[in-house]
Amino acid sequence: MSRVNHAQLQSSIRDILDFPTPGIVFKDISPLLGDGPLFRSVIDELAEIASNTELSKIVAIDARGFVFGAAVAYKLGLGFIPIRKKGKLPYKTVGSSYQLEYGDAAMEIHIDALNPGEATVLVDDLLATGGTSASAVNLVQKLGGSVKAALFVIELDFLHGRAKLPPDVPVHSLIRF
Ligand code: AMP
């Protein structure tokens, strides 16, 4: 297991101004993903945090959350549940709509993705206003499951996304801006 070098992580996140809409500073993780040892250390650290909880599945958010969430699930030998943008999942779904930093969105989960009482950890690349993650927690809870922790690579502190998550869901992020 390798620890994340935080200076290196910080310099691997590229600011793209006015993307996807004017006024947004988009945190581009492409340089991070392109650096094998750094990417591995990010997965190792997220997996270590997740492993402090008793859980059976990793839940991750479409689409960049899948990159990190699937690798953490693989590393811990856990099941993986994708939460996808509306209309993408092929089987019966449960949905939830919410506000984004740049517009509205709706997410869905397969109705049989988890059993009542199952414990999960949520993974996404970035916590901004918290609407997406709060909606993901809501979907898991609608199916009778629980979210024991929410893990992010990046957190944008100035948007106070943590406050949107239920108080019993601890939030961990590897780097905060
Ligand atoms: P939010 O619901 O506002 O917390 O937004 C979080 C979701 O939107 C995550 O899945 C991110 O991938 C994406 N996102 C929001 N804001 C940004 C940003 N400034 N840079 C990159 N991704 C973002």
Short mmCIF file of N, CA and C and ligand atoms in Angstrom, two decimals:
data_model
loop_
_atom_site.label_atom_id
_atom_site.label_comp_id
_atom_site.label_asym_id
_atom_site.label_seq_id
_atom_site.Cartn_x
_atom_site.Cartn_y
_atom_site.Cartn_z
N MET A 1 0.86 -1.20 0.00
CA MET A 1 0.00 0.00 0.00
C MET A 1 0.89 1.23 0.00
N SER A 2 0.64 2.15 -0.94
CA SER A 2 1.44 3.37 -0.97
C SER A 2 0.58 4.57 -0.58
N ARG A 3 1.17 5.50 0.17
CA ARG A 3 0.45 6.69 0.65
C ARG A 3 0.47 7.76 -0.44
N VAL A 4 -0.56 8.58 -0.45
CA VAL A 4 -0.62 9.65 -1.45
C VAL A 4 0.36 10.75 -1.07
N ASN A 5 1.12 11.20 -2.05
CA ASN A 5 1.95 12.38 -1.89
C ASN A 5 1.05 13.59 -2.21
N HIS A 6 0.74 14.36 -1.18
CA HIS A 6 -0.30 15.39 -1.36
C HIS A 6 0.12 16.53 -2.29
N ALA A 7 1.41 16.87 -2.26
CA ALA A 7 1.87 17.94 -3.16
C ALA A 7 1.72 17.46 -4.61
N GLN A 8 2.07 16.19 -4.81
CA GLN A 8 1.97 15.61 -6.16
C GLN A 8 0.50 15.51 -6.59
N LEU A 9 -0.35 15.13 -5.64
CA LEU A 9 -1.79 15.02 -5.96
C LEU A 9 -2.32 16.41 -6.35
N GLN A 10 -1.96 17.39 -5.56
CA GLN A 10 -2.44 18.75 -5.83
C GLN A 10 -2.01 19.21 -7.23
N SER A 11 -0.75 18.94 -7.57
CA SER A 11 -0.28 19.43 -8.87
C SER A 11 -0.79 18.58 -10.04
N SER A 12 -1.44 17.44 -9.72
CA SER A 12 -1.99 16.60 -10.80
C SER A 12 -3.44 16.93 -11.10
N ILE A 13 -3.98 17.95 -10.44
CA ILE A 13 -5.37 18.36 -10.71
C ILE A 13 -5.33 19.71 -11.41
N ARG A 14 -5.88 19.71 -12.62
CA ARG A 14 -5.74 20.86 -13.51
C ARG A 14 -7.02 21.68 -13.49
N ASP A 15 -6.87 22.98 -13.29
CA ASP A 15 -8.05 23.86 -13.32
C ASP A 15 -8.38 24.24 -14.77
N ILE A 16 -9.64 24.00 -15.16
CA ILE A 16 -10.10 24.44 -16.49
C ILE A 16 -11.16 25.51 -16.26
N LEU A 17 -10.83 26.72 -16.65
CA LEU A 17 -11.75 27.84 -16.40
C LEU A 17 -12.93 27.81 -17.36
N ASP A 18 -14.10 28.15 -16.81
CA ASP A 18 -15.33 28.28 -17.61
C ASP A 18 -15.74 26.99 -18.31
N PHE A 19 -15.52 25.85 -17.67
CA PHE A 19 -15.98 24.57 -18.21
C PHE A 19 -16.81 23.87 -17.14
N PRO A 20 -17.97 23.33 -17.48
CA PRO A 20 -18.65 23.31 -18.79
C PRO A 20 -19.46 24.57 -19.07
N THR A 21 -19.55 25.46 -18.08
CA THR A 21 -20.31 26.71 -18.30
C THR A 21 -19.50 27.87 -17.71
N PRO A 22 -19.72 29.10 -18.18
CA PRO A 22 -18.97 30.24 -17.67
C PRO A 22 -19.08 30.36 -16.14
N GLY A 23 -17.95 30.68 -15.51
CA GLY A 23 -17.94 30.89 -14.06
C GLY A 23 -17.54 29.65 -13.27
N ILE A 24 -17.54 28.48 -13.91
CA ILE A 24 -17.15 27.24 -13.22
C ILE A 24 -15.66 26.98 -13.44
N VAL A 25 -14.97 26.64 -12.35
CA VAL A 25 -13.59 26.17 -12.47
C VAL A 25 -13.63 24.66 -12.35
N PHE A 26 -13.46 23.98 -13.47
CA PHE A 26 -13.58 22.52 -13.49
C PHE A 26 -12.26 21.89 -13.06
N LYS A 27 -12.33 20.97 -12.12
CA LYS A 27 -11.13 20.27 -11.64
C LYS A 27 -10.91 19.04 -12.52
N ASP A 28 -9.96 19.12 -13.41
CA ASP A 28 -9.69 18.04 -14.36
C ASP A 28 -8.69 17.06 -13.76
N ILE A 29 -9.15 15.81 -13.59
CA ILE A 29 -8.31 14.78 -12.96
C ILE A 29 -7.51 13.96 -13.98
N SER A 30 -7.56 14.34 -15.26
CA SER A 30 -6.86 13.54 -16.28
C SER A 30 -5.37 13.35 -15.97
N PRO A 31 -4.64 14.40 -15.54
CA PRO A 31 -3.21 14.17 -15.24
C PRO A 31 -3.01 13.16 -14.09
N LEU A 32 -3.90 13.20 -13.12
CA LEU A 32 -3.83 12.22 -12.01
C LEU A 32 -4.01 10.80 -12.57
N LEU A 33 -5.03 10.61 -13.39
CA LEU A 33 -5.32 9.27 -13.93
C LEU A 33 -4.19 8.77 -14.81
N GLY A 34 -3.48 9.71 -15.44
CA GLY A 34 -2.40 9.33 -16.35
C GLY A 34 -1.10 8.96 -15.64
N ASP A 35 -1.06 9.17 -14.31
CA ASP A 35 0.16 8.90 -13.55
C ASP A 35 -0.06 7.61 -12.73
N GLY A 36 0.46 6.50 -13.21
CA GLY A 36 0.20 5.19 -12.62
C GLY A 36 0.47 5.10 -11.13
N PRO A 37 1.68 5.43 -10.67
CA PRO A 37 1.96 5.31 -9.23
C PRO A 37 1.07 6.22 -8.38
N LEU A 38 0.79 7.43 -8.89
CA LEU A 38 -0.06 8.36 -8.14
C LEU A 38 -1.50 7.82 -8.08
N PHE A 39 -1.99 7.37 -9.22
CA PHE A 39 -3.35 6.80 -9.26
C PHE A 39 -3.46 5.63 -8.29
N ARG A 40 -2.45 4.77 -8.31
CA ARG A 40 -2.48 3.61 -7.39
C ARG A 40 -2.51 4.07 -5.94
N SER A 41 -1.72 5.10 -5.62
CA SER A 41 -1.67 5.55 -4.22
C SER A 41 -3.02 6.15 -3.80
N VAL A 42 -3.70 6.80 -4.73
CA VAL A 42 -5.04 7.35 -4.44
C VAL A 42 -6.00 6.20 -4.14
N ILE A 43 -5.97 5.17 -4.97
CA ILE A 43 -6.86 4.01 -4.74
C ILE A 43 -6.52 3.34 -3.42
N ASP A 44 -5.22 3.16 -3.15
CA ASP A 44 -4.81 2.52 -1.89
C ASP A 44 -5.34 3.29 -0.69
N GLU A 45 -5.23 4.61 -0.75
CA GLU A 45 -5.65 5.40 0.41
C GLU A 45 -7.18 5.38 0.57
N LEU A 46 -7.90 5.49 -0.54
CA LEU A 46 -9.37 5.40 -0.45
C LEU A 46 -9.79 4.04 0.09
N ALA A 47 -9.12 2.99 -0.38
CA ALA A 47 -9.46 1.62 0.07
C ALA A 47 -9.16 1.46 1.55
N GLU A 48 -8.08 2.06 2.00
CA GLU A 48 -7.74 1.95 3.42
C GLU A 48 -8.81 2.62 4.28
N ILE A 49 -9.27 3.78 3.84
CA ILE A 49 -10.31 4.48 4.61
C ILE A 49 -11.60 3.64 4.60
N ALA A 50 -11.97 3.12 3.42
CA ALA A 50 -13.20 2.32 3.31
C ALA A 50 -13.12 1.07 4.18
N SER A 51 -11.92 0.50 4.30
CA SER A 51 -11.78 -0.77 5.02
C SER A 51 -11.92 -0.60 6.53
N ASN A 52 -11.96 0.65 7.01
CA ASN A 52 -12.19 0.88 8.45
C ASN A 52 -13.65 0.67 8.84
N THR A 53 -14.49 0.43 7.83
CA THR A 53 -15.93 0.27 8.05
C THR A 53 -16.32 -1.14 7.66
N GLU A 54 -17.32 -1.69 8.36
CA GLU A 54 -17.83 -2.99 7.92
C GLU A 54 -18.83 -2.72 6.78
N LEU A 55 -18.53 -3.20 5.59
CA LEU A 55 -19.40 -2.90 4.46
C LEU A 55 -19.38 -4.06 3.47
N SER A 56 -20.41 -4.10 2.61
CA SER A 56 -20.43 -5.19 1.64
C SER A 56 -20.32 -4.69 0.20
N LYS A 57 -20.60 -3.39 -0.02
CA LYS A 57 -20.54 -2.89 -1.40
C LYS A 57 -20.03 -1.46 -1.46
N ILE A 58 -19.42 -1.17 -2.60
CA ILE A 58 -19.04 0.21 -2.92
C ILE A 58 -20.08 0.77 -3.88
N VAL A 59 -20.57 1.95 -3.57
CA VAL A 59 -21.51 2.65 -4.46
C VAL A 59 -20.73 3.81 -5.08
N ALA A 60 -20.82 3.96 -6.40
CA ALA A 60 -20.09 5.07 -7.03
C ALA A 60 -20.96 5.78 -8.04
N ILE A 61 -20.56 7.03 -8.31
CA ILE A 61 -21.41 7.93 -9.11
C ILE A 61 -20.84 8.13 -10.51
N ASP A 62 -21.73 8.01 -11.49
CA ASP A 62 -21.50 8.22 -12.91
C ASP A 62 -20.83 9.59 -13.14
N ALA A 63 -19.76 9.72 -13.85
CA ALA A 63 -18.96 8.69 -14.47
C ALA A 63 -17.57 8.62 -13.83
N ARG A 64 -17.04 9.76 -13.38
CA ARG A 64 -15.67 9.71 -12.83
C ARG A 64 -15.61 8.95 -11.52
N GLY A 65 -16.74 8.89 -10.80
CA GLY A 65 -16.76 8.11 -9.56
C GLY A 65 -16.50 6.63 -9.83
N PHE A 66 -16.89 6.16 -11.03
CA PHE A 66 -16.69 4.74 -11.37
C PHE A 66 -15.21 4.39 -11.44
N VAL A 67 -14.41 5.33 -11.91
CA VAL A 67 -12.96 5.07 -12.10
C VAL A 67 -12.33 4.72 -10.74
N PHE A 68 -12.72 5.50 -9.72
CA PHE A 68 -12.14 5.29 -8.39
C PHE A 68 -12.90 4.19 -7.65
N GLY A 69 -14.22 4.25 -7.71
CA GLY A 69 -15.04 3.30 -6.95
C GLY A 69 -14.81 1.86 -7.37
N ALA A 70 -14.70 1.61 -8.67
CA ALA A 70 -14.52 0.22 -9.13
C ALA A 70 -13.16 -0.31 -8.69
N ALA A 71 -12.15 0.56 -8.72
CA ALA A 71 -10.81 0.11 -8.30
C ALA A 71 -10.78 -0.18 -6.80
N VAL A 72 -11.48 0.63 -6.01
CA VAL A 72 -11.55 0.38 -4.56
C VAL A 72 -12.30 -0.93 -4.30
N ALA A 73 -13.40 -1.15 -5.02
CA ALA A 73 -14.18 -2.39 -4.84
C ALA A 73 -13.31 -3.60 -5.18
N TYR A 74 -12.57 -3.51 -6.27
CA TYR A 74 -11.69 -4.60 -6.67
C TYR A 74 -10.65 -4.87 -5.58
N LYS A 75 -10.04 -3.80 -5.10
CA LYS A 75 -8.97 -3.94 -4.10
C LYS A 75 -9.49 -4.59 -2.82
N LEU A 76 -10.72 -4.27 -2.43
CA LEU A 76 -11.27 -4.80 -1.18
C LEU A 76 -12.10 -6.07 -1.41
N GLY A 77 -12.25 -6.47 -2.66
CA GLY A 77 -13.04 -7.68 -2.97
C GLY A 77 -14.51 -7.49 -2.68
N LEU A 78 -15.02 -6.29 -2.91
CA LEU A 78 -16.42 -5.97 -2.62
C LEU A 78 -17.22 -5.82 -3.89
N GLY A 79 -18.55 -5.93 -3.77
CA GLY A 79 -19.42 -5.65 -4.91
C GLY A 79 -19.40 -4.17 -5.24
N PHE A 80 -19.82 -3.87 -6.47
CA PHE A 80 -19.81 -2.49 -6.96
C PHE A 80 -21.21 -2.14 -7.46
N ILE A 81 -21.71 -0.99 -7.03
CA ILE A 81 -23.03 -0.53 -7.47
C ILE A 81 -22.88 0.80 -8.19
N PRO A 82 -23.22 0.85 -9.49
CA PRO A 82 -23.18 2.13 -10.19
C PRO A 82 -24.48 2.91 -9.99
N ILE A 83 -24.33 4.19 -9.66
CA ILE A 83 -25.46 5.11 -9.69
C ILE A 83 -25.28 5.91 -10.97
N ARG A 84 -26.28 5.84 -11.86
CA ARG A 84 -26.08 6.40 -13.20
C ARG A 84 -27.02 7.55 -13.48
N LYS A 85 -26.64 8.32 -14.50
CA LYS A 85 -27.51 9.40 -14.95
C LYS A 85 -28.80 8.77 -15.47
N LYS A 86 -29.89 9.50 -15.32
CA LYS A 86 -31.22 9.01 -15.69
C LYS A 86 -31.23 8.43 -17.11
N GLY A 87 -31.86 7.26 -17.24
CA GLY A 87 -32.06 6.65 -18.57
C GLY A 87 -30.94 5.72 -19.01
N LYS A 88 -29.92 5.53 -18.20
CA LYS A 88 -28.78 4.70 -18.63
C LYS A 88 -28.86 3.26 -18.12
N LEU A 89 -29.53 3.04 -17.00
CA LEU A 89 -29.56 1.68 -16.44
C LEU A 89 -30.66 0.87 -17.12
N PRO A 90 -30.37 -0.38 -17.49
CA PRO A 90 -31.31 -1.15 -18.32
C PRO A 90 -32.48 -1.78 -17.57
N TYR A 91 -32.32 -2.05 -16.27
CA TYR A 91 -33.36 -2.78 -15.52
C TYR A 91 -34.24 -1.76 -14.77
N LYS A 92 -35.13 -2.23 -13.91
CA LYS A 92 -36.01 -1.34 -13.14
C LYS A 92 -35.18 -0.49 -12.19
N THR A 93 -35.56 0.77 -12.08
CA THR A 93 -34.74 1.69 -11.28
C THR A 93 -35.56 2.47 -10.25
N VAL A 94 -34.82 3.05 -9.30
CA VAL A 94 -35.36 4.05 -8.39
C VAL A 94 -34.57 5.32 -8.70
N GLY A 95 -35.22 6.48 -8.72
CA GLY A 95 -34.53 7.70 -9.13
C GLY A 95 -34.63 8.83 -8.13
N SER A 96 -33.82 9.85 -8.37
CA SER A 96 -33.82 11.04 -7.52
C SER A 96 -33.28 12.22 -8.33
N SER A 97 -33.94 13.38 -8.22
CA SER A 97 -33.50 14.59 -8.95
C SER A 97 -32.87 15.57 -7.97
N TYR A 98 -31.95 16.40 -8.44
CA TYR A 98 -31.26 17.34 -7.56
C TYR A 98 -30.63 18.45 -8.39
N GLN A 99 -30.08 19.44 -7.67
CA GLN A 99 -29.43 20.61 -8.31
C GLN A 99 -27.92 20.39 -8.36
N LEU A 100 -27.30 20.79 -9.46
CA LEU A 100 -25.85 20.75 -9.60
C LEU A 100 -25.27 22.15 -9.52
N GLU A 101 -23.93 22.23 -9.38
CA GLU A 101 -23.24 23.53 -9.42
C GLU A 101 -23.56 24.19 -10.77
N TYR A 102 -23.71 23.36 -11.81
CA TYR A 102 -23.99 23.90 -13.14
C TYR A 102 -25.20 23.22 -13.77
N GLY A 103 -26.40 23.38 -13.15
CA GLY A 103 -27.64 22.87 -13.74
C GLY A 103 -28.34 21.84 -12.88
N ASP A 104 -29.33 21.17 -13.48
CA ASP A 104 -30.11 20.14 -12.78
C ASP A 104 -29.67 18.77 -13.24
N ALA A 105 -29.95 17.75 -12.44
CA ALA A 105 -29.58 16.39 -12.84
C ALA A 105 -30.50 15.40 -12.17
N ALA A 106 -30.54 14.20 -12.71
CA ALA A 106 -31.30 13.11 -12.09
C ALA A 106 -30.48 11.84 -12.18
N MET A 107 -30.46 11.08 -11.10
CA MET A 107 -29.67 9.85 -11.02
C MET A 107 -30.58 8.68 -10.71
N GLU A 108 -30.11 7.48 -11.08
CA GLU A 108 -30.90 6.27 -10.81
C GLU A 108 -30.01 5.14 -10.31
N ILE A 109 -30.66 4.22 -9.61
CA ILE A 109 -29.99 3.00 -9.13
C ILE A 109 -30.91 1.82 -9.47
N HIS A 110 -30.35 0.66 -9.76
CA HIS A 110 -31.18 -0.51 -10.01
C HIS A 110 -31.89 -0.90 -8.71
N ILE A 111 -33.15 -1.27 -8.90
CA ILE A 111 -34.01 -1.55 -7.75
C ILE A 111 -33.49 -2.71 -6.89
N ASP A 112 -32.74 -3.63 -7.53
CA ASP A 112 -32.22 -4.80 -6.79
C ASP A 112 -30.71 -4.69 -6.54
N ALA A 113 -30.19 -3.44 -6.54
CA ALA A 113 -28.74 -3.27 -6.42
C ALA A 113 -28.23 -3.72 -5.05
N LEU A 114 -29.05 -3.57 -4.04
CA LEU A 114 -28.63 -4.04 -2.72
C LEU A 114 -29.81 -4.54 -1.92
N ASN A 115 -29.50 -5.33 -0.90
CA ASN A 115 -30.55 -5.90 -0.05
C ASN A 115 -30.77 -4.97 1.14
N PRO A 116 -32.01 -4.94 1.67
CA PRO A 116 -32.26 -4.12 2.85
C PRO A 116 -31.25 -4.48 3.95
N GLY A 117 -30.71 -3.46 4.60
CA GLY A 117 -29.76 -3.69 5.68
C GLY A 117 -28.30 -3.71 5.23
N GLU A 118 -28.08 -3.73 3.91
CA GLU A 118 -26.68 -3.77 3.43
C GLU A 118 -25.96 -2.44 3.66
N ALA A 119 -24.70 -2.55 4.07
CA ALA A 119 -23.89 -1.36 4.34
C ALA A 119 -22.97 -1.08 3.15
N THR A 120 -22.89 0.19 2.79
CA THR A 120 -22.06 0.58 1.64
C THR A 120 -21.16 1.76 2.01
N VAL A 121 -20.18 1.99 1.15
CA VAL A 121 -19.40 3.23 1.20
C VAL A 121 -19.53 3.88 -0.18
N LEU A 122 -19.78 5.19 -0.18
CA LEU A 122 -19.96 5.94 -1.42
C LEU A 122 -18.63 6.53 -1.87
N VAL A 123 -18.36 6.43 -3.18
CA VAL A 123 -17.11 6.99 -3.73
C VAL A 123 -17.44 7.90 -4.92
N ASP A 124 -16.85 9.10 -4.94
CA ASP A 124 -16.94 9.95 -6.13
C ASP A 124 -15.63 10.72 -6.27
N ASP A 125 -15.43 11.30 -7.43
CA ASP A 125 -14.16 12.03 -7.62
C ASP A 125 -14.14 13.34 -6.85
N LEU A 126 -15.32 14.00 -6.76
CA LEU A 126 -15.29 15.38 -6.25
C LEU A 126 -16.58 15.72 -5.52
N LEU A 127 -16.44 16.37 -4.38
CA LEU A 127 -17.59 16.90 -3.65
C LEU A 127 -17.64 18.40 -3.87
N ALA A 128 -18.72 18.85 -4.52
CA ALA A 128 -18.88 20.29 -4.76
C ALA A 128 -20.01 20.79 -3.86
N THR A 129 -21.21 21.00 -4.40
CA THR A 129 -22.31 21.49 -3.56
C THR A 129 -22.92 20.38 -2.70
N GLY A 130 -22.60 19.13 -3.03
CA GLY A 130 -23.10 18.00 -2.24
C GLY A 130 -24.42 17.43 -2.74
N GLY A 131 -25.04 18.08 -3.73
CA GLY A 131 -26.33 17.60 -4.21
C GLY A 131 -26.27 16.19 -4.78
N THR A 132 -25.23 15.90 -5.52
CA THR A 132 -25.09 14.58 -6.16
C THR A 132 -24.95 13.49 -5.09
N SER A 133 -24.07 13.74 -4.13
CA SER A 133 -23.82 12.73 -3.11
C SER A 133 -25.02 12.54 -2.20
N ALA A 134 -25.68 13.66 -1.85
CA ALA A 134 -26.87 13.55 -1.00
C ALA A 134 -27.93 12.73 -1.72
N SER A 135 -28.03 12.93 -3.03
CA SER A 135 -29.00 12.19 -3.82
C SER A 135 -28.62 10.69 -3.87
N ALA A 136 -27.33 10.41 -3.97
CA ALA A 136 -26.87 9.01 -3.98
C ALA A 136 -27.17 8.33 -2.65
N VAL A 137 -26.94 9.05 -1.56
CA VAL A 137 -27.23 8.48 -0.23
C VAL A 137 -28.73 8.19 -0.14
N ASN A 138 -29.51 9.13 -0.65
CA ASN A 138 -30.97 8.97 -0.64
C ASN A 138 -31.41 7.72 -1.41
N LEU A 139 -30.77 7.47 -2.56
CA LEU A 139 -31.12 6.29 -3.36
C LEU A 139 -30.79 5.00 -2.61
N VAL A 140 -29.64 4.96 -1.98
CA VAL A 140 -29.25 3.76 -1.22
C VAL A 140 -30.26 3.53 -0.08
N GLN A 141 -30.61 4.62 0.58
CA GLN A 141 -31.55 4.51 1.71
C GLN A 141 -32.95 4.09 1.23
N LYS A 142 -33.34 4.55 0.03
CA LYS A 142 -34.65 4.15 -0.52
C LYS A 142 -34.74 2.64 -0.69
N LEU A 143 -33.58 2.01 -0.96
CA LEU A 143 -33.54 0.55 -1.13
C LEU A 143 -33.35 -0.18 0.20
N GLY A 144 -33.29 0.59 1.28
CA GLY A 144 -33.15 -0.03 2.60
C GLY A 144 -31.70 -0.24 3.02
N GLY A 145 -30.77 0.27 2.24
CA GLY A 145 -29.35 0.14 2.59
C GLY A 145 -28.86 1.34 3.39
N SER A 146 -27.59 1.29 3.79
CA SER A 146 -27.02 2.43 4.51
C SER A 146 -25.68 2.81 3.90
N VAL A 147 -25.33 4.10 4.06
CA VAL A 147 -24.02 4.59 3.59
C VAL A 147 -23.20 4.91 4.84
N LYS A 148 -22.12 4.16 5.03
CA LYS A 148 -21.32 4.28 6.27
C LYS A 148 -20.29 5.40 6.18
N ALA A 149 -19.92 5.77 4.94
CA ALA A 149 -18.96 6.86 4.76
C ALA A 149 -19.04 7.31 3.31
N ALA A 150 -18.64 8.57 3.06
CA ALA A 150 -18.57 9.11 1.70
C ALA A 150 -17.13 9.54 1.44
N LEU A 151 -16.55 9.00 0.37
CA LEU A 151 -15.12 9.22 0.07
C LEU A 151 -14.98 9.99 -1.23
N PHE A 152 -14.12 11.01 -1.20
CA PHE A 152 -13.88 11.82 -2.39
C PHE A 152 -12.38 12.02 -2.57
N VAL A 153 -11.98 12.14 -3.81
CA VAL A 153 -10.58 12.51 -4.04
C VAL A 153 -10.44 14.00 -3.73
N ILE A 154 -11.39 14.81 -4.23
CA ILE A 154 -11.31 16.28 -4.11
C ILE A 154 -12.56 16.81 -3.42
N GLU A 155 -12.36 17.81 -2.57
CA GLU A 155 -13.51 18.50 -1.97
C GLU A 155 -13.34 20.01 -2.17
N LEU A 156 -14.40 20.65 -2.65
CA LEU A 156 -14.37 22.12 -2.81
C LEU A 156 -15.02 22.73 -1.56
N ASP A 157 -14.17 23.06 -0.58
CA ASP A 157 -14.64 23.53 0.73
C ASP A 157 -15.61 24.69 0.66
N PHE A 158 -15.33 25.62 -0.28
CA PHE A 158 -16.12 26.86 -0.32
C PHE A 158 -17.57 26.62 -0.75
N LEU A 159 -17.89 25.41 -1.22
CA LEU A 159 -19.28 25.11 -1.60
C LEU A 159 -20.05 24.38 -0.48
N HIS A 160 -19.33 24.04 0.60
CA HIS A 160 -19.96 23.48 1.81
C HIS A 160 -20.82 22.25 1.53
N GLY A 161 -20.35 21.39 0.64
CA GLY A 161 -21.10 20.18 0.28
C GLY A 161 -21.30 19.22 1.44
N ARG A 162 -20.36 19.20 2.38
CA ARG A 162 -20.48 18.29 3.54
C ARG A 162 -21.79 18.48 4.27
N ALA A 163 -22.21 19.76 4.33
CA ALA A 163 -23.41 20.08 5.10
C ALA A 163 -24.66 19.46 4.49
N LYS A 164 -24.59 19.08 3.20
CA LYS A 164 -25.78 18.48 2.54
C LYS A 164 -25.92 17.00 2.87
N LEU A 165 -24.82 16.37 3.31
CA LEU A 165 -24.88 14.94 3.59
C LEU A 165 -25.44 14.72 4.99
N PRO A 166 -26.13 13.59 5.21
CA PRO A 166 -26.67 13.34 6.55
C PRO A 166 -25.54 13.34 7.59
N PRO A 167 -25.80 13.82 8.81
CA PRO A 167 -24.75 13.93 9.83
C PRO A 167 -24.11 12.59 10.20
N ASP A 168 -24.83 11.49 9.97
CA ASP A 168 -24.24 10.18 10.33
C ASP A 168 -23.43 9.56 9.18
N VAL A 169 -23.17 10.33 8.13
CA VAL A 169 -22.30 9.84 7.03
C VAL A 169 -20.98 10.63 7.08
N PRO A 170 -19.92 10.05 7.65
CA PRO A 170 -18.65 10.77 7.70
C PRO A 170 -18.08 10.99 6.30
N VAL A 171 -17.53 12.18 6.09
CA VAL A 171 -16.98 12.54 4.78
C VAL A 171 -15.46 12.54 4.87
N HIS A 172 -14.80 11.88 3.90
CA HIS A 172 -13.33 11.90 3.82
C HIS A 172 -12.96 12.35 2.43
N SER A 173 -12.04 13.32 2.34
CA SER A 173 -11.54 13.69 1.02
C SER A 173 -10.02 13.76 1.09
N LEU A 174 -9.38 13.39 -0.01
CA LEU A 174 -7.91 13.33 0.00
C LEU A 174 -7.30 14.72 -0.13
N ILE A 175 -7.99 15.61 -0.84
CA ILE A 175 -7.46 16.96 -1.00
C ILE A 175 -8.61 17.96 -1.02
N ARG A 176 -8.39 19.10 -0.34
CA ARG A 176 -9.46 20.12 -0.23
C ARG A 176 -8.97 21.43 -0.80
N PHE A 177 -9.84 22.06 -1.57
CA PHE A 177 -9.52 23.39 -2.15
C PHE A 177 -10.47 24.43 -1.59
P1 AMP B 1 -22.15 18.44 -6.52
O1 AMP B 1 -23.46 17.73 -6.63
O2 AMP B 1 -22.29 19.92 -6.69
O3 AMP B 1 -21.41 18.08 -5.23
O4 AMP B 1 -21.26 17.98 -7.75
C1 AMP B 1 -20.50 16.84 -7.69
C2 AMP B 1 -20.48 16.10 -9.00
O5 AMP B 1 -20.33 16.97 -10.11
C3 AMP B 1 -19.29 15.16 -9.03
O6 AMP B 1 -19.73 13.94 -9.59
C4 AMP B 1 -18.26 15.87 -9.88
O7 AMP B 1 -17.68 14.97 -10.78
C5 AMP B 1 -19.01 16.96 -10.63
N1 AMP B 1 -18.47 18.31 -10.41
C6 AMP B 1 -19.09 19.34 -9.82
N2 AMP B 1 -18.36 20.45 -9.81
C7 AMP B 1 -17.19 20.13 -10.39
C8 AMP B 1 -15.98 20.84 -10.65
N3 AMP B 1 -15.82 22.12 -10.31
N4 AMP B 1 -14.96 20.17 -11.27
C9 AMP B 1 -15.12 18.87 -11.60
N5 AMP B 1 -16.22 18.14 -11.39
C10 AMP B 1 -17.27 18.75 -10.78
#
